[in-house]
Short mmCIF file of C-alpha atoms and ligand atoms in Angstrom, two decimals:
data_model
loop_
_atom_site.label_atom_id
_atom_site.label_comp_id
_atom_site.label_asym_id
_atom_site.label_seq_id
_atom_site.Cartn_x
_atom_site.Cartn_y
_atom_site.Cartn_z
CA MET A 1 -1.63 28.12 123.61
CA ARG A 2 1.00 30.91 124.06
CA ILE A 3 3.01 32.76 127.08
CA THR A 4 2.98 36.45 126.77
CA LEU A 5 4.52 39.15 128.54
CA SER A 6 2.82 42.27 130.06
CA LYS A 7 3.88 45.38 132.24
CA GLN A 8 0.38 45.00 134.22
CA ASN A 9 -2.03 42.40 134.89
CA SER A 10 -4.81 42.59 131.93
CA LYS A 11 -7.96 40.70 133.04
CA THR A 12 -6.76 37.17 134.00
CA ASP A 13 -8.81 34.28 135.57
CA ILE A 14 -6.13 33.31 138.11
CA LEU A 15 -3.07 35.34 139.43
CA ILE A 16 -0.20 33.55 140.62
CA ILE A 17 2.10 34.80 143.13
CA PRO A 18 5.05 32.92 143.88
CA ILE A 19 6.76 33.21 147.08
CA LYS A 20 10.11 31.67 148.13
CA GLU A 21 10.71 29.96 151.56
CA GLY A 22 10.88 32.27 154.30
CA GLU A 23 10.50 35.28 152.36
CA ASN A 24 7.35 37.70 151.76
CA LEU A 25 5.69 39.44 148.99
CA SER A 26 8.11 41.46 146.90
CA ASN A 27 7.67 45.22 146.43
CA GLN A 28 6.91 44.43 142.70
CA GLN A 29 4.27 42.12 143.67
CA LYS A 30 2.63 44.39 146.30
CA LYS A 31 2.31 46.89 143.56
CA GLN A 32 0.04 44.61 141.42
CA ILE A 33 -2.39 43.42 143.97
CA SER A 34 -5.10 44.96 146.46
CA LYS A 35 -4.36 46.16 150.03
CA GLN A 36 -6.73 43.76 151.31
CA HIS A 37 -4.98 40.82 149.46
CA ILE A 38 -1.74 42.04 150.66
CA LEU A 39 -2.75 42.06 154.20
CA GLU A 40 -4.22 38.24 153.82
CA VAL A 41 -1.08 36.88 152.53
CA GLU A 42 1.16 38.66 155.31
CA SER A 43 -0.99 37.28 157.59
CA LEU A 44 -0.57 33.62 156.21
CA ILE A 45 3.04 34.11 156.22
CA GLU A 46 3.43 35.51 159.67
CA ASN A 47 1.27 32.81 161.06
CA LYS A 48 3.14 30.33 159.50
CA ILE A 49 0.11 28.97 157.58
CA PHE A 50 2.10 29.49 154.53
CA LYS A 51 6.04 28.76 154.48
CA GLY A 52 6.77 28.94 150.87
CA LYS A 53 7.70 25.43 150.59
CA THR A 54 7.76 23.56 147.37
CA GLY A 55 4.25 22.47 146.42
CA GLU A 56 2.44 24.44 148.86
CA SER A 57 -0.45 26.54 147.55
CA PHE A 58 -3.22 28.64 148.94
CA VAL A 59 -6.26 30.05 146.88
CA PHE A 60 -7.99 33.42 147.22
CA GLN A 61 -11.32 33.50 145.76
CA ASN A 62 -13.80 36.17 144.82
CA ILE A 63 -11.16 38.81 145.06
CA LYS A 64 -12.71 42.32 145.63
CA SER A 65 -9.99 44.28 144.19
CA SER A 66 -10.31 47.86 143.27
CA LYS A 67 -8.07 46.75 140.20
CA LYS A 68 -10.35 43.90 139.37
CA SER A 69 -8.05 42.52 136.99
CA TYR A 70 -8.12 38.74 138.40
CA LYS A 71 -10.93 36.65 139.47
CA SER A 72 -8.68 34.23 141.58
CA ALA A 73 -5.28 34.40 143.08
CA ILE A 74 -2.99 31.44 144.38
CA ILE A 75 0.17 31.59 146.21
CA ILE A 76 2.57 29.17 145.57
CA GLY A 77 5.83 28.11 147.24
CA LEU A 78 8.95 27.96 145.49
CA GLY A 79 10.75 26.29 148.07
CA ASP A 80 14.43 27.17 149.35
CA LYS A 81 16.10 29.60 147.19
CA LYS A 82 19.35 28.00 147.10
CA LYS A 83 17.56 24.83 145.69
CA ILE A 84 15.69 26.25 143.10
CA ASN A 85 15.92 24.90 139.58
CA VAL A 86 13.88 23.98 136.55
CA HIS A 87 12.81 20.50 138.21
CA SER A 88 11.68 22.43 141.46
CA ILE A 89 10.02 25.24 139.51
CA LYS A 90 7.83 22.36 137.47
CA LYS A 91 7.04 20.52 140.99
CA SER A 92 6.10 24.15 142.43
CA ILE A 93 3.62 25.11 139.57
CA ALA A 94 2.08 21.75 139.56
CA SER A 95 0.13 22.51 142.70
CA ILE A 96 -1.88 24.64 140.73
CA THR A 97 -3.23 22.40 138.31
CA ASN A 98 -6.27 21.17 140.20
CA HIS A 99 -7.34 24.80 141.25
CA GLN A 100 -6.89 25.54 137.59
CA LYS A 101 -9.31 22.78 136.47
CA LYS A 102 -11.76 23.67 139.27
CA LEU A 103 -11.63 27.49 138.54
CA LYS A 104 -12.12 26.77 134.79
CA ALA A 105 -9.27 29.05 134.00
CA ASP A 106 -8.74 30.30 130.50
CA LYS A 107 -6.00 32.83 130.94
CA ILE A 108 -3.42 32.86 133.96
CA ALA A 109 -0.85 35.60 135.12
CA ILE A 110 2.37 35.11 136.94
CA LEU A 111 3.74 37.86 139.21
CA HIS A 112 7.48 37.07 139.38
CA GLU A 113 10.58 39.06 138.67
CA ASN A 114 13.01 36.59 138.20
CA PRO A 115 12.86 36.01 134.37
CA LYS A 116 14.13 32.63 134.25
CA GLU A 117 12.04 31.36 136.96
CA ALA A 118 9.08 33.30 135.90
CA LEU A 119 9.49 31.84 132.02
CA TRP A 120 9.73 28.11 133.53
CA LEU A 121 6.75 28.71 135.80
CA ALA A 122 4.61 29.59 132.81
CA THR A 123 6.28 26.35 130.71
CA GLY A 124 5.46 24.23 133.50
CA ILE A 125 1.77 25.40 133.40
CA PHE A 126 1.44 24.54 129.84
CA MET A 127 3.47 21.16 130.17
CA ASN A 128 1.23 20.35 133.08
CA THR A 129 -2.06 21.16 131.69
CA TYR A 130 -1.70 19.15 128.12
CA LYS A 131 -4.65 17.25 127.59
CA PHE A 132 -5.23 14.71 124.99
CA ASP A 133 -8.60 14.95 123.59
CA LYS A 134 -8.25 13.94 119.82
CA TYR A 135 -10.47 11.40 120.10
CA ILE A 136 -12.90 12.98 122.67
CA THR A 137 -15.81 14.43 120.67
CA LYS A 138 -16.53 17.21 123.32
CA LYS A 139 -13.22 19.03 123.48
CA ILE A 140 -12.13 20.06 126.58
CA LYS A 141 -11.33 23.57 127.78
CA LYS A 142 -7.84 24.35 127.76
CA ILE A 143 -5.80 27.35 129.11
CA SER A 144 -5.32 29.91 126.31
CA GLU A 145 -2.43 32.30 127.66
CA VAL A 146 -0.08 32.58 130.45
CA GLN A 147 1.01 36.18 131.03
CA ILE A 148 4.32 37.02 132.67
CA ILE A 149 3.98 40.26 134.21
CA ASN A 150 6.80 42.50 134.50
CA ALA A 151 9.95 40.23 134.26
CA GLU A 152 12.60 41.17 131.71
CA ILE A 153 12.67 38.39 129.31
CA SER A 154 13.36 38.85 125.58
CA LYS A 155 11.08 38.33 122.84
CA GLU A 156 13.30 35.86 121.59
CA GLU A 157 13.28 33.78 124.74
CA ILE A 158 9.62 33.93 124.86
CA THR A 159 9.21 32.78 121.29
CA LYS A 160 11.73 29.78 121.78
CA MET A 161 9.59 28.72 124.53
CA ASN A 162 6.24 28.77 122.72
CA THR A 163 7.90 27.05 120.06
CA LEU A 164 9.12 24.11 121.91
CA LEU A 165 5.75 24.19 123.89
CA GLU A 166 4.02 23.85 120.41
CA SER A 167 6.34 20.87 119.25
CA ILE A 168 6.09 19.38 122.60
CA TYR A 169 2.15 19.38 122.29
CA TYR A 170 2.56 18.10 118.64
CA THR A 171 4.93 15.15 119.77
CA ARG A 172 2.62 14.37 122.44
CA ASP A 173 -0.47 14.20 120.29
CA LEU A 174 1.34 12.00 117.88
CA VAL A 175 2.65 9.58 120.11
CA ASN A 176 -0.74 9.39 122.30
CA SER A 177 -2.41 8.79 118.79
CA THR A 178 -3.65 5.07 118.42
CA SER A 179 -2.10 2.56 116.02
CA ASN A 180 -5.17 2.79 113.74
CA ASP A 181 -4.68 6.42 113.28
CA ILE A 182 -0.96 7.28 113.47
CA ASP A 183 0.36 4.13 111.07
CA PRO A 184 3.37 3.87 108.92
CA ASP A 185 1.68 5.90 105.88
CA THR A 186 0.23 8.37 108.05
CA LEU A 187 3.48 8.98 110.05
CA VAL A 188 5.10 9.70 106.87
CA GLU A 189 2.39 12.18 105.94
CA GLU A 190 3.29 14.25 109.20
CA ALA A 191 6.72 14.29 107.91
CA LYS A 192 5.37 15.80 104.66
CA LYS A 193 3.43 18.58 106.59
CA ILE A 194 6.59 19.70 108.10
CA ALA A 195 8.81 19.77 105.25
CA LYS A 196 6.12 21.61 103.33
CA GLU A 197 6.00 24.36 105.76
CA ASN A 198 9.77 24.75 105.83
CA PRO A 199 11.57 25.63 102.71
CA LEU A 200 14.66 24.69 104.25
CA ILE A 201 13.79 20.96 104.50
CA LYS A 202 14.25 18.78 101.76
CA LEU A 203 12.41 15.63 102.30
CA THR A 204 13.44 12.25 100.96
CA ILE A 205 11.01 9.43 101.25
CA LEU A 206 12.05 5.78 100.61
CA ASP A 207 8.98 3.56 100.50
CA ARG A 208 8.99 -0.31 100.17
CA LYS A 209 9.60 -0.70 96.84
CA LYS A 210 12.85 1.79 97.12
CA LEU A 211 13.93 0.28 100.13
CA GLU A 212 14.14 -3.27 98.16
CA SER A 213 16.04 -1.80 95.18
CA LEU A 214 18.59 -0.33 97.90
CA GLY A 215 18.96 -3.60 99.79
CA CYS A 216 17.51 -2.39 102.97
CA GLY A 217 16.84 -5.84 104.32
CA ALA A 218 16.69 -5.06 107.98
CA ILE A 219 13.95 -2.45 108.02
CA LEU A 220 12.13 -4.64 105.21
CA SER A 221 12.27 -7.73 107.49
CA ILE A 222 10.33 -5.93 110.35
CA GLY A 223 8.22 -4.18 108.00
CA GLN A 224 6.77 -7.48 105.84
CA SER A 225 4.76 -8.21 108.91
CA SER A 226 2.42 -5.23 107.75
CA THR A 227 0.42 -3.94 104.73
CA LYS A 228 1.78 -0.67 105.71
CA GLY A 229 5.16 0.71 105.23
CA PRO A 230 7.99 0.25 105.98
CA TYR A 231 9.49 3.64 105.21
CA MET A 232 12.61 5.66 105.67
CA VAL A 233 12.33 9.19 105.75
CA ILE A 234 15.12 11.85 105.71
CA MET A 235 14.71 15.26 106.19
CA GLU A 236 17.52 17.29 105.40
CA TYR A 237 17.40 20.66 106.86
CA LYS A 238 20.11 23.53 105.74
CA ASN A 239 20.63 26.82 107.10
CA GLU A 240 23.43 28.61 105.91
CA PRO A 241 25.83 25.79 106.69
CA LYS A 242 29.92 26.06 106.70
CA LYS A 243 31.44 25.37 103.54
CA ASP A 244 31.67 21.62 103.45
CA GLU A 245 29.87 21.04 106.57
CA LYS A 246 28.92 17.54 107.59
CA PRO A 247 25.39 17.28 108.92
CA LEU A 248 24.48 15.72 112.57
CA ALA A 249 22.04 13.23 112.28
CA ILE A 250 19.09 12.34 114.28
CA ILE A 251 17.65 9.02 113.89
CA GLY A 252 14.43 8.24 115.28
CA LYS A 253 12.57 4.91 115.88
CA GLY A 254 9.11 4.93 114.49
CA ILE A 255 7.52 1.48 115.19
CA THR A 256 3.98 2.48 115.18
CA PHE A 257 2.79 -0.49 116.92
CA ASP A 258 5.10 -3.20 118.40
CA THR A 259 3.27 -6.39 119.14
CA GLY A 260 6.83 -8.12 119.76
CA GLY A 261 6.21 -10.24 116.55
CA LEU A 262 6.12 -13.96 116.80
CA TYR A 263 7.99 -13.24 120.21
CA LEU A 264 4.50 -11.92 121.26
CA LYS A 265 4.65 -9.69 124.25
CA PRO A 266 2.39 -10.67 127.11
CA ALA A 267 -1.09 -8.46 126.82
CA MET A 268 0.11 -6.19 129.69
CA HIS A 269 3.27 -5.20 128.00
CA MET A 270 1.54 -4.57 124.65
CA ASN A 271 -1.06 -2.23 125.76
CA ASP A 272 0.79 0.93 125.42
CA MET A 273 2.89 0.14 122.47
CA LYS A 274 1.48 2.65 120.36
CA MET A 275 4.27 4.64 122.22
CA ASP A 276 6.84 2.83 120.23
CA LYS A 277 6.97 5.50 117.70
CA ALA A 278 8.01 8.02 120.34
CA GLY A 279 11.89 8.56 119.07
CA ALA A 280 10.57 9.23 115.51
CA CYS A 281 7.81 11.76 116.90
CA THR A 282 10.46 13.18 118.98
CA VAL A 283 12.58 13.75 115.81
CA LEU A 284 9.47 15.31 113.94
CA GLY A 285 8.64 17.72 116.88
CA LEU A 286 12.03 19.05 116.94
CA PHE A 287 12.17 19.66 113.14
CA LYS A 288 8.94 21.29 113.57
CA THR A 289 10.52 24.02 115.66
CA PHE A 290 12.87 24.99 113.19
CA LYS A 291 10.44 26.97 111.31
CA ASN A 292 10.56 29.56 114.01
CA LEU A 293 13.94 28.84 115.71
CA LYS A 294 15.93 28.58 112.36
CA PRO A 295 19.12 26.94 113.78
CA LYS A 296 22.22 27.55 111.48
CA GLY A 297 23.67 24.40 110.10
CA HIS A 298 23.12 21.17 108.28
CA ILE A 299 20.96 18.72 110.27
CA LEU A 300 19.27 15.52 109.27
CA GLY A 301 16.39 13.93 110.64
CA VAL A 302 16.04 10.36 109.86
CA LEU A 303 12.73 8.39 110.59
CA ALA A 304 12.69 4.59 110.71
CA ILE A 305 9.29 3.65 110.08
CA ALA A 306 7.46 0.12 110.46
CA GLU A 307 4.93 -1.83 112.26
CA ASN A 308 6.03 -5.18 114.07
CA LEU A 309 2.96 -7.28 113.65
CA ILE A 310 2.33 -11.01 113.70
CA GLY A 311 1.04 -13.28 110.77
CA LYS A 312 2.07 -15.49 107.92
CA ALA A 313 4.40 -12.49 106.71
CA ALA A 314 6.05 -12.05 109.95
CA ILE A 315 9.77 -12.78 110.38
CA ARG A 316 10.77 -15.73 112.17
CA PRO A 317 13.07 -16.20 115.19
CA GLY A 318 16.29 -17.33 113.61
CA ASP A 319 15.69 -15.95 110.24
CA ILE A 320 19.00 -14.34 108.99
CA ILE A 321 18.60 -11.13 106.86
CA LYS A 322 21.21 -8.76 105.11
CA ALA A 323 21.29 -5.24 106.33
CA TYR A 324 21.96 -2.37 103.81
CA ASP A 325 25.60 -2.30 104.60
CA GLY A 326 25.84 -6.04 103.74
CA LYS A 327 26.13 -7.21 107.49
CA THR A 328 23.91 -10.35 107.93
CA ILE A 329 21.80 -10.50 111.10
CA GLU A 330 20.37 -13.46 112.94
CA ILE A 331 17.01 -12.53 114.22
CA LEU A 332 17.20 -14.11 117.74
CA ASN A 333 14.29 -12.08 118.97
CA THR A 334 11.56 -10.72 117.02
CA ASP A 335 10.79 -8.01 119.94
CA GLY A 336 13.93 -6.63 119.37
CA GLU A 337 12.81 -5.04 116.21
CA GLY A 338 13.90 -1.41 117.01
CA ARG A 339 17.61 -1.82 116.77
CA ILE A 340 16.92 -3.78 113.29
CA VAL A 341 15.02 -0.86 111.79
CA LEU A 342 17.72 1.52 113.08
CA ALA A 343 20.40 -0.37 111.69
CA ASP A 344 19.20 0.21 107.91
CA ALA A 345 18.54 3.78 109.05
CA ILE A 346 22.30 4.44 110.49
CA ALA A 347 23.91 2.51 107.78
CA TYR A 348 22.22 4.38 105.25
CA THR A 349 22.68 7.86 106.58
CA LYS A 350 26.38 7.16 107.13
CA LYS A 351 27.21 5.94 103.63
CA ASN A 352 24.66 8.79 101.66
CA TYR A 353 25.28 11.66 103.90
CA ASN A 354 28.61 11.23 105.49
CA PRO A 355 27.26 12.65 108.74
CA SER A 356 30.02 14.15 111.38
CA LYS A 357 28.09 12.63 114.41
CA MET A 358 24.84 10.54 114.39
CA ILE A 359 22.53 10.40 117.34
CA SER A 360 19.75 7.64 117.94
CA ILE A 361 16.55 8.26 119.70
CA ALA A 362 14.41 5.17 120.43
CA THR A 363 12.13 3.18 123.04
CA LEU A 364 14.53 0.50 122.64
CA THR A 365 14.69 -1.81 125.69
CA GLY A 366 12.46 -2.29 128.69
CA ALA A 367 15.75 -3.00 130.22
CA ALA A 368 16.10 0.92 130.34
CA ILE A 369 13.06 1.23 132.66
CA VAL A 370 14.62 -1.34 134.96
CA THR A 371 17.94 0.59 134.97
CA LEU A 372 17.09 4.09 135.35
CA GLY A 373 13.31 4.18 135.75
CA TYR A 374 10.79 6.57 134.21
CA ASP A 375 12.36 9.89 134.84
CA ILE A 376 15.93 9.45 133.30
CA GLY A 377 16.95 8.81 129.87
CA VAL A 378 19.74 6.52 129.14
CA VAL A 379 22.67 7.58 126.95
CA LEU A 380 25.22 5.56 125.52
CA SER A 381 27.97 7.05 123.29
CA THR A 382 31.22 6.38 121.16
CA ASP A 383 32.06 9.99 121.60
CA GLU A 384 32.54 11.10 125.37
CA GLU A 385 31.95 14.83 124.50
CA LEU A 386 28.86 14.28 122.70
CA ALA A 387 27.85 12.28 125.63
CA LYS A 388 28.68 14.94 127.88
CA GLN A 389 26.99 17.82 125.77
CA ILE A 390 23.64 15.83 125.73
CA ILE A 391 23.64 15.14 129.66
CA GLU A 392 24.60 18.92 130.03
CA SER A 393 22.02 20.23 127.49
CA GLY A 394 19.28 17.80 129.28
CA LYS A 395 20.47 18.87 132.80
CA GLU A 396 19.44 22.59 131.76
CA VAL A 397 16.09 21.91 130.80
CA ASP A 398 15.00 19.27 133.08
CA GLU A 399 15.48 16.14 130.97
CA PRO A 400 18.14 14.28 132.62
CA PHE A 401 20.16 11.69 130.97
CA TRP A 402 22.79 9.37 132.49
CA GLU A 403 25.26 7.35 130.73
CA LEU A 404 25.73 3.81 130.55
CA PRO A 405 28.88 2.26 129.22
CA LEU A 406 29.60 0.82 125.90
CA TYR A 407 31.71 -1.93 127.71
CA GLU A 408 33.66 -3.46 124.93
CA ASP A 409 33.50 -7.38 125.74
CA TYR A 410 29.82 -6.89 125.54
CA CYS A 411 29.88 -5.41 122.15
CA GLU A 412 31.91 -8.30 121.12
CA ASN A 413 28.82 -10.27 122.35
CA VAL A 414 26.51 -9.13 119.52
CA LYS A 415 28.72 -11.35 116.87
CA GLY A 416 26.77 -14.12 115.72
CA LYS A 417 27.41 -17.81 115.56
CA ILE A 418 26.03 -18.37 111.93
CA SER A 419 25.62 -14.64 111.04
CA ASP A 420 27.76 -11.48 111.32
CA ILE A 421 25.71 -10.36 114.05
CA THR A 422 22.53 -11.22 116.08
CA ASN A 423 19.83 -8.91 117.44
CA SER A 424 20.08 -9.69 121.00
CA GLY A 425 23.24 -11.36 121.75
CA TYR A 426 23.77 -15.04 123.07
CA THR A 427 24.53 -14.36 126.63
CA VAL A 428 24.84 -10.72 127.94
CA LYS A 429 21.80 -9.70 130.03
CA ALA A 430 22.60 -5.94 129.97
CA GLN A 431 19.75 -5.42 127.26
CA THR A 432 20.15 -1.60 127.00
CA ILE A 433 23.82 -1.94 126.51
CA MET A 434 23.37 -4.72 123.89
CA GLY A 435 21.09 -2.75 122.25
CA ALA A 436 23.48 0.24 121.66
CA ALA A 437 26.49 -2.33 121.01
CA PHE A 438 24.38 -3.55 117.87
CA LEU A 439 23.79 -0.03 116.81
CA LYS A 440 27.35 0.83 117.13
CA ALA A 441 28.25 -1.79 114.59
CA PHE A 442 26.37 -0.15 112.00
CA ALA A 443 27.96 3.41 112.74
CA GLY A 444 31.37 1.93 112.33
CA LYS A 445 33.84 4.89 113.04
CA THR A 446 31.11 7.70 112.71
CA PRO A 447 30.62 9.10 116.24
CA LEU A 448 27.11 7.62 117.76
CA ALA A 449 25.29 8.60 120.63
CA HIS A 450 22.15 6.46 121.32
CA LEU A 451 19.26 7.66 123.46
CA ASP A 452 17.14 4.91 124.81
CA ILE A 453 13.95 6.76 125.82
CA ALA A 454 11.89 3.60 126.71
CA GLY A 455 11.20 4.68 130.37
CA THR A 456 11.00 8.63 129.85
CA ALA A 457 8.76 8.80 126.75
CA TRP A 458 5.53 7.56 128.37
CA SER A 459 4.27 8.46 131.81
CA ASN A 460 1.92 5.90 133.62
CA GLU A 461 0.91 8.24 136.27
CA ASN A 462 0.59 12.39 136.50
CA LYS A 463 3.93 13.90 137.21
CA PRO A 464 5.02 17.52 137.45
CA GLY A 465 5.34 18.42 133.98
CA TYR A 466 4.00 15.32 132.61
CA PRO A 467 0.40 14.50 132.61
CA ALA A 468 0.01 10.43 132.28
CA GLY A 469 0.77 9.61 128.59
CA ALA A 470 3.32 10.61 126.03
CA THR A 471 5.95 12.88 127.50
CA ALA A 472 7.87 14.30 124.47
CA PHE A 473 11.04 13.77 126.71
CA GLY A 474 13.87 14.90 124.66
CA ILE A 475 12.62 17.79 122.55
CA MET A 476 14.04 20.34 124.89
CA MET A 477 17.24 18.59 125.22
CA PHE A 478 18.01 18.46 121.53
CA GLN A 479 16.97 22.21 121.20
CA LYS A 480 19.60 23.02 123.66
CA LEU A 481 22.00 20.65 122.27
CA LEU A 482 21.52 22.01 118.81
CA GLU A 483 22.27 25.52 120.39
CA LYS A 484 25.47 24.26 121.90
CA MET A 485 26.62 22.66 118.69
CA VAL A 486 25.12 24.24 115.71
CA VAL A 487 23.69 27.71 116.25
CA ARG A 488 26.60 29.83 115.44
CA SER A 489 26.73 33.65 115.43
N1 BES B 1 9.65 -1.50 122.35
C1 BES B 1 10.10 -2.20 122.94
C2 BES B 1 10.84 -1.75 124.30
C3 BES B 1 10.00 -1.19 125.26
C4 BES B 1 9.31 -1.73 126.22
C5 BES B 1 9.63 0.15 125.16
C6 BES B 1 8.87 -1.18 127.43
C7 BES B 1 8.88 0.86 126.13
C8 BES B 1 8.29 0.18 127.30
C9 BES B 1 11.52 -3.03 122.28
O1 BES B 1 11.01 -3.19 121.02
C10 BES B 1 11.57 -4.24 122.92
O2 BES B 1 10.64 -5.14 122.89
N2 BES B 1 12.58 -4.55 123.37
C11 BES B 1 13.11 -5.76 123.73
C12 BES B 1 14.57 -6.29 123.46
C13 BES B 1 15.16 -7.49 123.50
C14 BES B 1 13.95 -8.58 122.88
C15 BES B 1 16.21 -7.87 122.93
C16 BES B 1 12.95 -5.78 125.43
O3 BES B 1 13.31 -4.48 126.04
O4 BES B 1 12.75 -7.01 125.99
ZN1 ZN B 2 9.77 -4.96 120.54
ZN1 ZN B 3 9.74 -1.80 119.95
#
């Protein structure tokens, strides 16, 4: 899978010719296609059969071109040129997915001069045509190459996008993998693989025994329901950090399956709960990009890994446990396990690595779906600037985040009656805020932004850029954020 650059269209199955609303073929485009083809396209436009609106497409097959470099061509509409952005481009290119399947395309070329648009068109194709076939014996044929013709894009930009796409596929594969395949033990193996391929990453694995000796009673209390795990994994990446540079910590929830514990989830809500490791898998995918992208700085990736199962070892509602930082937690609801495992990860990272800022990413609350749906991630932050940067970065790559408040009175509501803190609050119903309020208590004065990706990590249907299943939402935002925060010239 790769995006390439080329001056000329060299033997592809499909040539994609994007056209903006109300416009015609550009001179550059005309140079690359046959005369007969130019006439056909122009006639479609003149007769208003093709208007260039977003989502419009028209297929030409059996092209008898003297150039003979493509088997089929598809014109696609890019919509109103004033409204073109990454999101609209993803929508435009989604229209080719069915054609591509029918035509069994292996190589696709894009004939478009605008570098940014062309790159996102190519990216959109790969985001769209991802197919999870890990468990299917007869593998499904996928597109191998998308060639961008004659657009001025730097090699670095192409490498960056290819690296991101590779990580997006990797993360989607991991999140889509079933809980009898990716369990706490095998998820740790993934962290090992990523650390092994990058000498700039130092890996620390805290297993159950080590967690016990450290007093990580929170993550242990969830992990005790399973024979596998729990683990806390720390990937420490350093590339020419400034002198005494404090790390930025990115902390992911890695629940390989969430039954809800004794607060058992209804079956319908349990079915997709292999996706509850998406936060940790996003962190893994992000760290995988470092091999090629080599951002400068000091970055920590922390994974809080466990399975939330039922059985005689499972934690009971009302049990009180002690977290790494000594706080006692009353477990009012065993389904609020994400914040419990993250509590230790946050407290441990804070104490042992003294980070400048922390960002947690987790499929933490069903309420995030009720609040912002499946397309928008939630951010809650004790640091206004950090929230702003996350939102801005997300906007640039079409991974929208919206902020919810860490309302002070709600934050008070995590206080316990017979413990220091509770994991669901007694009265406040704003569960997404309550989740972040709980995490905030463990971050103390260290700035914390919490990303709730319960809605965005998984898609129940095919959407532009996202075939149903795991989305890997967040990787592109993080890469942009690091570019803004960490990468220095
Ligand atoms: N993993 C779930 C949240 C979730 C729900 C993710 C739907 C993706 C889709 C989480 O562990 C959970 O169950 N949270 C509870 C919190 C409550 C018990 C405080 C919830 O949202 O109901
Ligand atoms: Zn849960
Ligand atoms: Zn969960």
